[in-house]
Coordinates of N, CA and C and ligand atoms in Angstrom, one line a residue:
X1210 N -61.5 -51.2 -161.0 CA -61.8 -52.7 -160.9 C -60.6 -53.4 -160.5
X1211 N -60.4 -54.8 -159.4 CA -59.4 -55.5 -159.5 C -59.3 -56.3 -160.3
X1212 N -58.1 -56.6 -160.6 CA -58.0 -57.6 -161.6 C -58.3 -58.9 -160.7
X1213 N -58.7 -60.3 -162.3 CA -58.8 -61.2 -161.3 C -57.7 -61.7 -161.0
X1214 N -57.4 -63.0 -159.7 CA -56.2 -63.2 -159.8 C -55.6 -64.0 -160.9
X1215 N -54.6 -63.8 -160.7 CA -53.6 -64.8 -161.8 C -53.5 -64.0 -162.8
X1216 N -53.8 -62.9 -163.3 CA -53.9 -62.1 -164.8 C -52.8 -60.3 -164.5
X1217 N -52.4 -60.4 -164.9 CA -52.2 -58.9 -165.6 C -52.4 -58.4 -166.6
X1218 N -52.8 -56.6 -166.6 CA -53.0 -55.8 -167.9 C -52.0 -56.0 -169.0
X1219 N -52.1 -56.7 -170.2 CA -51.5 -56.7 -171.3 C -51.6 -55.0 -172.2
X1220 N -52.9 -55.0 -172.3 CA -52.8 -53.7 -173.2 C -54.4 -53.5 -172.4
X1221 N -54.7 -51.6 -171.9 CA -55.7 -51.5 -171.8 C -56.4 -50.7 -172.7
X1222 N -57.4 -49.9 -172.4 CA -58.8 -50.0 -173.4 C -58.1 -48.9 -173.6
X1223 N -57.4 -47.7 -173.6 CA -56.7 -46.7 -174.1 C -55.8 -47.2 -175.6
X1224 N -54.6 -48.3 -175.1 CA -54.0 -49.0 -175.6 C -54.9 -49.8 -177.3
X1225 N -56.0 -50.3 -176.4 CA -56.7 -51.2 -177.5 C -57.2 -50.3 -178.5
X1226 N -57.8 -49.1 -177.7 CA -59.0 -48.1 -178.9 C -57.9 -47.3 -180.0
X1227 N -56.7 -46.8 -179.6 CA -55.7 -46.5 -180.5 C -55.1 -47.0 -181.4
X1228 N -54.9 -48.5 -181.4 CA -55.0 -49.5 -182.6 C -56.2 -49.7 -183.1
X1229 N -57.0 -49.9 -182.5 CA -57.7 -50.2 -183.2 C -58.5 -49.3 -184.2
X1230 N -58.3 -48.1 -184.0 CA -58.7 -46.6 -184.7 C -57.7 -46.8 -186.1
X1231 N -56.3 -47.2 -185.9 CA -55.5 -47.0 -186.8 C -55.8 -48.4 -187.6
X1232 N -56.3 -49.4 -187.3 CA -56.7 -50.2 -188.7 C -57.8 -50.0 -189.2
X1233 N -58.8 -49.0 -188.6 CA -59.7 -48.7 -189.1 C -59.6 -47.7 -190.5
X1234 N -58.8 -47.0 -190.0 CA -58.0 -45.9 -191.4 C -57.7 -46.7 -192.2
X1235 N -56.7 -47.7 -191.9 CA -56.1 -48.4 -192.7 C -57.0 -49.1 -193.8
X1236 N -57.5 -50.0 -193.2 CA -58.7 -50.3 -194.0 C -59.7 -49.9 -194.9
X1237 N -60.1 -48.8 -194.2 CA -60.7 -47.8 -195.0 C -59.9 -47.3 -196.3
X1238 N -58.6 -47.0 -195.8 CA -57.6 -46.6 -197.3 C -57.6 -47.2 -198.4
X1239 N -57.5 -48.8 -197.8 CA -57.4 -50.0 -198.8 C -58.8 -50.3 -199.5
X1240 N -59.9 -50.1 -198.8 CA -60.6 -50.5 -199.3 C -61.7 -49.2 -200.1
X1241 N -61.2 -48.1 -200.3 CA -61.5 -46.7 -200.7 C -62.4 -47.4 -202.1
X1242 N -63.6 -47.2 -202.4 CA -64.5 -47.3 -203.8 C -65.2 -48.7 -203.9
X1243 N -65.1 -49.8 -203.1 CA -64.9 -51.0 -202.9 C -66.3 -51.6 -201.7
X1244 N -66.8 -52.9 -202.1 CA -67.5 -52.8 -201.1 C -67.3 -54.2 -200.5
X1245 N -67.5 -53.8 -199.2 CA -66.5 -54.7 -198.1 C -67.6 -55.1 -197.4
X1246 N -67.5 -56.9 -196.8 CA -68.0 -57.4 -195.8 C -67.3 -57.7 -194.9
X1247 N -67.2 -57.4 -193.6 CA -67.2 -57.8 -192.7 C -67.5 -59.3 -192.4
X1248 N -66.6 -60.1 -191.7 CA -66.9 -61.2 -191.5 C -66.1 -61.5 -190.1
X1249 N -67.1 -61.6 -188.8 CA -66.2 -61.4 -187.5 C -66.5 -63.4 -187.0
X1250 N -65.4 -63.3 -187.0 CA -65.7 -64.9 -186.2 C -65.9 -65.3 -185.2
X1251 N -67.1 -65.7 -184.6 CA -67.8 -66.1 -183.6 C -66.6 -66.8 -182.5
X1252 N -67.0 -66.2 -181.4 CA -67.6 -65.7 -180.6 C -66.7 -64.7 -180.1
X1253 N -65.2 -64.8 -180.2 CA -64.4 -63.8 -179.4 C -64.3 -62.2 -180.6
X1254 N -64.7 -62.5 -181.7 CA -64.2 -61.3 -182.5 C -65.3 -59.9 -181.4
X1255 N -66.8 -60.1 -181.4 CA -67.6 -59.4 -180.9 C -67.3 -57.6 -180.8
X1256 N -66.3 -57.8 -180.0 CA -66.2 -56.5 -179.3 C -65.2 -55.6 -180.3
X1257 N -64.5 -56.5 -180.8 CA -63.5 -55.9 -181.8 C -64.0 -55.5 -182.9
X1258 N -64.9 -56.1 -183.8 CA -65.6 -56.1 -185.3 C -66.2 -54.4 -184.5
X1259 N -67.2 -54.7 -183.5 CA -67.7 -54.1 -183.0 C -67.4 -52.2 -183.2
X1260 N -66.4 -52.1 -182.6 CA -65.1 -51.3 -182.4 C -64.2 -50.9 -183.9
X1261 N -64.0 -52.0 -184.4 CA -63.7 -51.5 -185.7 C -64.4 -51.5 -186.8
X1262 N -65.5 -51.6 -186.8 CA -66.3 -51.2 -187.9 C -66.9 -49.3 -187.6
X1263 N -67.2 -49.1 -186.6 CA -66.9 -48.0 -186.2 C -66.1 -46.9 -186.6
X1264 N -64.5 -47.7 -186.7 CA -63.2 -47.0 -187.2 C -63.4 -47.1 -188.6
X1265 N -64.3 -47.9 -189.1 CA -63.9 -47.7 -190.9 C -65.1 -46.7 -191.5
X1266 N -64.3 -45.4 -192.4 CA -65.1 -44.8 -193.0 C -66.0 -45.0 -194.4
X1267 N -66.3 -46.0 -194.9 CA -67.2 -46.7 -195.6 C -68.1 -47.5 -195.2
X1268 N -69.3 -47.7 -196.1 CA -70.2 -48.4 -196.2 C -69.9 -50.0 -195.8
X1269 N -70.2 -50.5 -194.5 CA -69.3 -52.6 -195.0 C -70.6 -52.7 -194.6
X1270 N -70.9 -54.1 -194.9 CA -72.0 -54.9 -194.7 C -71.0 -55.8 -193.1
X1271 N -71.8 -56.2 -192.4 CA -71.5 -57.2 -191.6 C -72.3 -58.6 -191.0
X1272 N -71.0 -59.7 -191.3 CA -72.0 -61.4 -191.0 C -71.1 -61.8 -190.2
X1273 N -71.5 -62.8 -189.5 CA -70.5 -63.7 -188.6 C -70.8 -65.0 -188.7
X1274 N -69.5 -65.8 -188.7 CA -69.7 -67.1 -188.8 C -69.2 -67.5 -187.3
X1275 N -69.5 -68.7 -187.0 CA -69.5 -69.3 -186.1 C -68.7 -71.1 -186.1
X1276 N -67.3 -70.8 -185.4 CA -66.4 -72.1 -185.5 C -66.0 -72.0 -183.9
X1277 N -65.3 -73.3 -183.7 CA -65.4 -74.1 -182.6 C -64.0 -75.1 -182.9
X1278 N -63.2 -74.9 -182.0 CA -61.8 -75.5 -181.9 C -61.4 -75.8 -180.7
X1279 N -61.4 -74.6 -179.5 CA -60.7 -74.7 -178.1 C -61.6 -75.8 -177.1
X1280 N -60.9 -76.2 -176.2 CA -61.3 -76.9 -175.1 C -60.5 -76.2 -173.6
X1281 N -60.4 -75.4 -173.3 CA -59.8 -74.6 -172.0 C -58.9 -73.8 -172.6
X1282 N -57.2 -74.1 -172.5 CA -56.2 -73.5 -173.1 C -55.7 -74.3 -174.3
X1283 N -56.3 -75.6 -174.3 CA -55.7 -75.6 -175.5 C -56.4 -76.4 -177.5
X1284 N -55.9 -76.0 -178.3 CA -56.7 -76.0 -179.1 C -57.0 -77.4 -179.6
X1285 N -58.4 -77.9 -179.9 CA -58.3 -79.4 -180.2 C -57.8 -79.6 -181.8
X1286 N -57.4 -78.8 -182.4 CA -56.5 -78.7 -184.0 C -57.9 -79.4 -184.8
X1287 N -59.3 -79.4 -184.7 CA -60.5 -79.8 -185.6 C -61.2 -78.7 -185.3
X1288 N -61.4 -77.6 -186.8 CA -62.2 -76.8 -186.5 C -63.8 -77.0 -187.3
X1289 N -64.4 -76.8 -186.2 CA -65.9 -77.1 -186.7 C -66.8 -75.3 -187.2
X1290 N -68.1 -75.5 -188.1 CA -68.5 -74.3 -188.4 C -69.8 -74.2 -187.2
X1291 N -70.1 -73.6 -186.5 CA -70.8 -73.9 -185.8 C -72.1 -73.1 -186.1
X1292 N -72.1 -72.1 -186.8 CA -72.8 -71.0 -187.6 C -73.0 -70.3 -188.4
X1293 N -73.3 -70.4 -189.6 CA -72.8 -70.6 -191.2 C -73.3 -68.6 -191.4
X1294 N -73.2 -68.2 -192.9 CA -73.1 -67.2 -193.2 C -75.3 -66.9 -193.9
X1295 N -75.4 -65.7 -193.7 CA -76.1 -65.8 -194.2 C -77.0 -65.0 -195.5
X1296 N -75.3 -64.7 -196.4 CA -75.5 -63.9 -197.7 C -74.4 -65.2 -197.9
X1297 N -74.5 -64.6 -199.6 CA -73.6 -65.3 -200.6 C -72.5 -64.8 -200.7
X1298 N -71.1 -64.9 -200.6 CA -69.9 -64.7 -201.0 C -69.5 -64.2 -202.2
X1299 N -69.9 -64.6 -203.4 CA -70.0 -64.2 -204.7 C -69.3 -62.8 -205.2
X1300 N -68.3 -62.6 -205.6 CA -67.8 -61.5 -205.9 C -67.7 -59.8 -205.0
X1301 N -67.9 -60.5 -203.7 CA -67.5 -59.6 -202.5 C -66.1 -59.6 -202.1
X1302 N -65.5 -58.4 -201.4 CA -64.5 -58.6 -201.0 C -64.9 -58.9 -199.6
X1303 N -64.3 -59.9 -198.4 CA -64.5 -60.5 -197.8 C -63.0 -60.1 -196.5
X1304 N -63.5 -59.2 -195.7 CA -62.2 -59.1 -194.5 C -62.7 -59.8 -193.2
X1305 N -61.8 -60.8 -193.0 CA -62.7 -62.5 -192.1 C -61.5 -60.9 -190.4
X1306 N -62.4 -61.0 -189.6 CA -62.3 -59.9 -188.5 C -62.1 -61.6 -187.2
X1307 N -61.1 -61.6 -186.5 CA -60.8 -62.7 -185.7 C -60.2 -62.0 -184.9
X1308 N -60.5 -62.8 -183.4 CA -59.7 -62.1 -182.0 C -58.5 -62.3 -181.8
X1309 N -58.2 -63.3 -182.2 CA -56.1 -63.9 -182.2 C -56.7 -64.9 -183.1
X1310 N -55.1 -64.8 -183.7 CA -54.6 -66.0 -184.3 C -53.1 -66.3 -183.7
X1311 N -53.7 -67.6 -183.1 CA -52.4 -69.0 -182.3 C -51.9 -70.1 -183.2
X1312 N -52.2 -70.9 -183.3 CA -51.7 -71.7 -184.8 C -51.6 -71.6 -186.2
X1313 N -53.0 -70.2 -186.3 CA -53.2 -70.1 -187.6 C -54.3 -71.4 -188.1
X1314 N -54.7 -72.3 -187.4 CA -55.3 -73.3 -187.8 C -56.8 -73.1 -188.2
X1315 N -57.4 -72.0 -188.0 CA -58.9 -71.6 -187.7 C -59.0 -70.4 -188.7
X1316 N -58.0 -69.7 -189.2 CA -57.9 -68.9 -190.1 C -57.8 -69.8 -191.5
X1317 N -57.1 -70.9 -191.2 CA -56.5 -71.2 -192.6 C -57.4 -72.4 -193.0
X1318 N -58.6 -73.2 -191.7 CA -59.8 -73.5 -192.2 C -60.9 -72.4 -193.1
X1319 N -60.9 -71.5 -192.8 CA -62.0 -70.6 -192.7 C -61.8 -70.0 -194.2
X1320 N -60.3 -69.4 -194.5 CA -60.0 -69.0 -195.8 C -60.2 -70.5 -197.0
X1321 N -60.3 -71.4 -196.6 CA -60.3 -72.2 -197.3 C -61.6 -72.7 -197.8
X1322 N -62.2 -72.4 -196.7 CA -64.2 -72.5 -197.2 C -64.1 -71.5 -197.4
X1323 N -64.1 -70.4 -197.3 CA -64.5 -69.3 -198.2 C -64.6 -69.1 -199.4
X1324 N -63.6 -69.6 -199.7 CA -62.6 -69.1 -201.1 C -63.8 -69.7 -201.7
X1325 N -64.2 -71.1 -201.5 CA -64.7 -71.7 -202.6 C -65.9 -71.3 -202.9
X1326 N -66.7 -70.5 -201.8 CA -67.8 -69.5 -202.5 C -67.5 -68.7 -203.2
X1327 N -66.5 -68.1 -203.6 CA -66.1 -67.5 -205.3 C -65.7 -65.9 -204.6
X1328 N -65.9 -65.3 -203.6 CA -65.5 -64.0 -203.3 C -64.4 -63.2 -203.8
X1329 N -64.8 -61.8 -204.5 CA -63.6 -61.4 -205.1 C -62.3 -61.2 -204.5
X1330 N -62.0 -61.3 -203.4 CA -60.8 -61.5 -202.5 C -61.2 -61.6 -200.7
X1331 N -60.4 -62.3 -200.6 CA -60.3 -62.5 -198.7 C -59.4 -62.2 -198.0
X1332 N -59.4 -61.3 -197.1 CA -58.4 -60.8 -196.3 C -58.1 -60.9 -195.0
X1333 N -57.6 -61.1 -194.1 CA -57.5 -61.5 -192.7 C -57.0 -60.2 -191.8
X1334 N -58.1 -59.7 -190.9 CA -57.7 -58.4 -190.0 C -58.0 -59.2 -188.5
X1335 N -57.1 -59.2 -187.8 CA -56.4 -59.6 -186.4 C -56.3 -58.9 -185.2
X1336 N -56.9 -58.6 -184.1 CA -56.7 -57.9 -183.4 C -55.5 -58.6 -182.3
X1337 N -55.2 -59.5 -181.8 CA -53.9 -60.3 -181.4 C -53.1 -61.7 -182.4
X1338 N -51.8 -61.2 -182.6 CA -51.2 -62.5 -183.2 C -50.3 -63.1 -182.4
X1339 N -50.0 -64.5 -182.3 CA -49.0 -65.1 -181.7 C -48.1 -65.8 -182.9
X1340 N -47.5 -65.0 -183.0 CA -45.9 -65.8 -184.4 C -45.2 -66.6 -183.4
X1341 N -45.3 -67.0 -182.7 CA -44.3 -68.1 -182.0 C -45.0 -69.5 -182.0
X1342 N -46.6 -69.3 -182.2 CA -47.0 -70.8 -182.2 C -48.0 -71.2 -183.7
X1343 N -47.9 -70.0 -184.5 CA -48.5 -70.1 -186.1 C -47.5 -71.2 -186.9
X1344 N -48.8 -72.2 -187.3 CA -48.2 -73.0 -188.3 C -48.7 -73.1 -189.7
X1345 N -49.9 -71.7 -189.9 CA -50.3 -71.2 -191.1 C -49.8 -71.3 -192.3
X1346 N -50.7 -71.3 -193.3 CA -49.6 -71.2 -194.9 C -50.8 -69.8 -195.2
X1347 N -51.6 -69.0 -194.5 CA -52.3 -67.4 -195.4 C -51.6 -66.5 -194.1
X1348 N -51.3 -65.3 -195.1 CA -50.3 -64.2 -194.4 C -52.0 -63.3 -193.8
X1349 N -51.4 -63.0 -192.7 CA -52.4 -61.9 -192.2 C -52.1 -60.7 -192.8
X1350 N -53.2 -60.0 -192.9 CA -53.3 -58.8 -193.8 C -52.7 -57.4 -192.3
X1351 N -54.1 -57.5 -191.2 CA -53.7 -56.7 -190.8 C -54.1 -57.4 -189.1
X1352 N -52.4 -56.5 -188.4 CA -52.6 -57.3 -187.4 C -52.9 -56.4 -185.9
X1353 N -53.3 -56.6 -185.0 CA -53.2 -55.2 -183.8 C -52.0 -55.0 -183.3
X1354 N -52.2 -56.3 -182.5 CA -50.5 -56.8 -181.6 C -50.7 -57.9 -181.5
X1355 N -49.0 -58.0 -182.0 CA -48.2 -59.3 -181.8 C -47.9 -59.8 -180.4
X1356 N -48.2 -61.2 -179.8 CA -47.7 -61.2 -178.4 C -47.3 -62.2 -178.5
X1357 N -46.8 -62.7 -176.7 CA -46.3 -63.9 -176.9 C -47.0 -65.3 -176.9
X1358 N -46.8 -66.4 -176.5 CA -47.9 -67.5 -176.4 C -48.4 -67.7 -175.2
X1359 N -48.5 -67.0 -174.6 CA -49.5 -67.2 -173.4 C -50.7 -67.1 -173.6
X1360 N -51.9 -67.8 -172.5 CA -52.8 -66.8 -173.0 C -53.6 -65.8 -172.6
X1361 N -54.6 -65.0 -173.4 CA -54.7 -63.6 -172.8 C -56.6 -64.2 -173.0
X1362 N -57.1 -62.9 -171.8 CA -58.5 -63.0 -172.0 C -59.2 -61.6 -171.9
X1363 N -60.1 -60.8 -172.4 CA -61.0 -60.1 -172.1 C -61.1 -59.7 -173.4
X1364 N -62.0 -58.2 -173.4 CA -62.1 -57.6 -175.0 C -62.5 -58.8 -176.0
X1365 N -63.5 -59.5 -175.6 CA -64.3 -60.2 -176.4 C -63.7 -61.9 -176.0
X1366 N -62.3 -62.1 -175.6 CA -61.4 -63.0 -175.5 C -61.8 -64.0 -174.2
X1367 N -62.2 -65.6 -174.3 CA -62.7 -66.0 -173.4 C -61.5 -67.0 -172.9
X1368 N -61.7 -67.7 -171.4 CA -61.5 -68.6 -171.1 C -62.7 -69.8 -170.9
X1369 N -62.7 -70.5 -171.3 CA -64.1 -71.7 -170.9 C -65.1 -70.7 -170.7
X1370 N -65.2 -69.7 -171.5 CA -66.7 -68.5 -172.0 C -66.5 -67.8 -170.7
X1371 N -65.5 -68.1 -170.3 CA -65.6 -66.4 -168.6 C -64.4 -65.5 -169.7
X1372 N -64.7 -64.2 -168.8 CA -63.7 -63.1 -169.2 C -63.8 -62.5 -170.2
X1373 N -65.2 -62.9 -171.1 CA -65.1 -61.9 -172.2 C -65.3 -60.1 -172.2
X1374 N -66.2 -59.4 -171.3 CA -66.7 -58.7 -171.0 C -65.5 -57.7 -169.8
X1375 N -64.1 -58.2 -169.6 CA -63.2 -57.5 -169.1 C -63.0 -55.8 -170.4
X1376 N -62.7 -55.1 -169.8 CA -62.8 -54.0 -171.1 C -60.7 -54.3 -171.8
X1377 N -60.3 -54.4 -170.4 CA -58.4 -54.7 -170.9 C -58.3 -56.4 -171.5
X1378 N -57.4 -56.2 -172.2 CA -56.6 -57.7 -172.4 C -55.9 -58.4 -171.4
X1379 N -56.2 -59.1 -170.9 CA -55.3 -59.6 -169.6 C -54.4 -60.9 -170.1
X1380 N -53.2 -60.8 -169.3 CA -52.4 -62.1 -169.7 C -52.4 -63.2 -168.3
X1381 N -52.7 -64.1 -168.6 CA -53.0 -65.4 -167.7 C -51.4 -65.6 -167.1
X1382 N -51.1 -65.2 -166.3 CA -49.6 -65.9 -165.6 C -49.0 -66.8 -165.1
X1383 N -47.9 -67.0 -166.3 CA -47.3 -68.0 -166.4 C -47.0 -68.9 -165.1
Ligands
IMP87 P1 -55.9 -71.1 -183.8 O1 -56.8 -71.9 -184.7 O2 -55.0 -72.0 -183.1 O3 -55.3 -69.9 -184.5 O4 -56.9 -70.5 -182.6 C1 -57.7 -69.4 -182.8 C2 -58.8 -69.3 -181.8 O5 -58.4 -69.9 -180.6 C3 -59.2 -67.9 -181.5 O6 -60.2 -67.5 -182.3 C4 -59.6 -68.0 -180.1 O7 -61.0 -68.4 -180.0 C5 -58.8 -69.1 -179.5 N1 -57.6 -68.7 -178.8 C6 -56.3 -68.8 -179.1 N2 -55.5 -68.3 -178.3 C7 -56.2 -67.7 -177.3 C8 -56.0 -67.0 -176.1 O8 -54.8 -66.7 -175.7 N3 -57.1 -66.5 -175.4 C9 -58.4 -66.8 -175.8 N4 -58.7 -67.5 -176.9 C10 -57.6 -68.0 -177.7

């Protein structure tokens, strides 16, 4: 396939499926006797939850919520819930599954309603982080790759809802 223009391969589907195998172990390690929900955040996690629930060798339950922040490239810093959960939180362990975290602003909404449904713990698993533009106060648990601040699209990852359905990560050029 050609790429579209303006983008190059960040990491391809070889690249992606190999991390993403290895947090699935990981995970699995951590969460060995324990029972785990899944919680992928609408709309770009998809492909990844997808993918890594796959890689994890236990039983998880899986829900998605549904929040709303971006306007093209950049973020409007007001995150809205756009599609709520549809179990109770209550003494679950809770791993919130997100496509990148950029500010950290959408994670550190999200851990913050959670929490207050009472869940036995919450954890944050990441398949892209950007530490150059995080202004977060919750540490990610587990991350894929770290990149820079540009931004990237496919593997679930949109621009204005195009590009999700690319199988590579592409980086939008500078
Ligand atoms: P944050 O609240 O600034 O961390 O933004 C997180 C959300 O912004 C992600 O769930 C994505 O939906 C979106 N986002 C941030 N950076 C990118 C990017 O480079 N490509 C696509 N979406 C992005």
């Amino acid at each position: 396939m050609t790429n579209p223009p303006g983008m190059t391969v960040l990491f391809d589907q070889k690249a992606i499926a190999a991390r993403v195998h290895e947090l699935g172990q990981q995970i699995s390690k951590d969460y060995q006797g324990q029972r785990l929900t899944l919680i992928g955040v609408l709309k770009g996690s998809f492909i990844f939850l997808a993918d890594l629930v796959r890689s994890i060798s236990l039983p998880v339950e899986v829900e998605f919520i549904g929040v709303s922040s971006y306007e093209g490239t950049v973020s409007s810093g007001e995150v809205r819930i756009t599609n709520d959960l549809t179990v109770e939180l209550k003494d679950r362990h809770v791993l919130l599954v997100e496509d990148i975290v950029d500010t950290g602003t959408t994670i550190d909404f999200l851990i913050n309603t959670l929490q207050v449904r009472k869940p036995s713990s919450v954890k944050i698993a990441c398949l892209l982080s950007k530490p150059e533009t995080q202004i977060m106060s919750h540490r990610l648990d587990y991350v894929g790759f770290e990149i820079s601040k540009e931004f990237v699209v496919g593997y679930g990852l949109d621009l204005d809802g195009q590009f999700r359905g690319l199988p590579e990560i592409m980086q939008m050029k500078p």
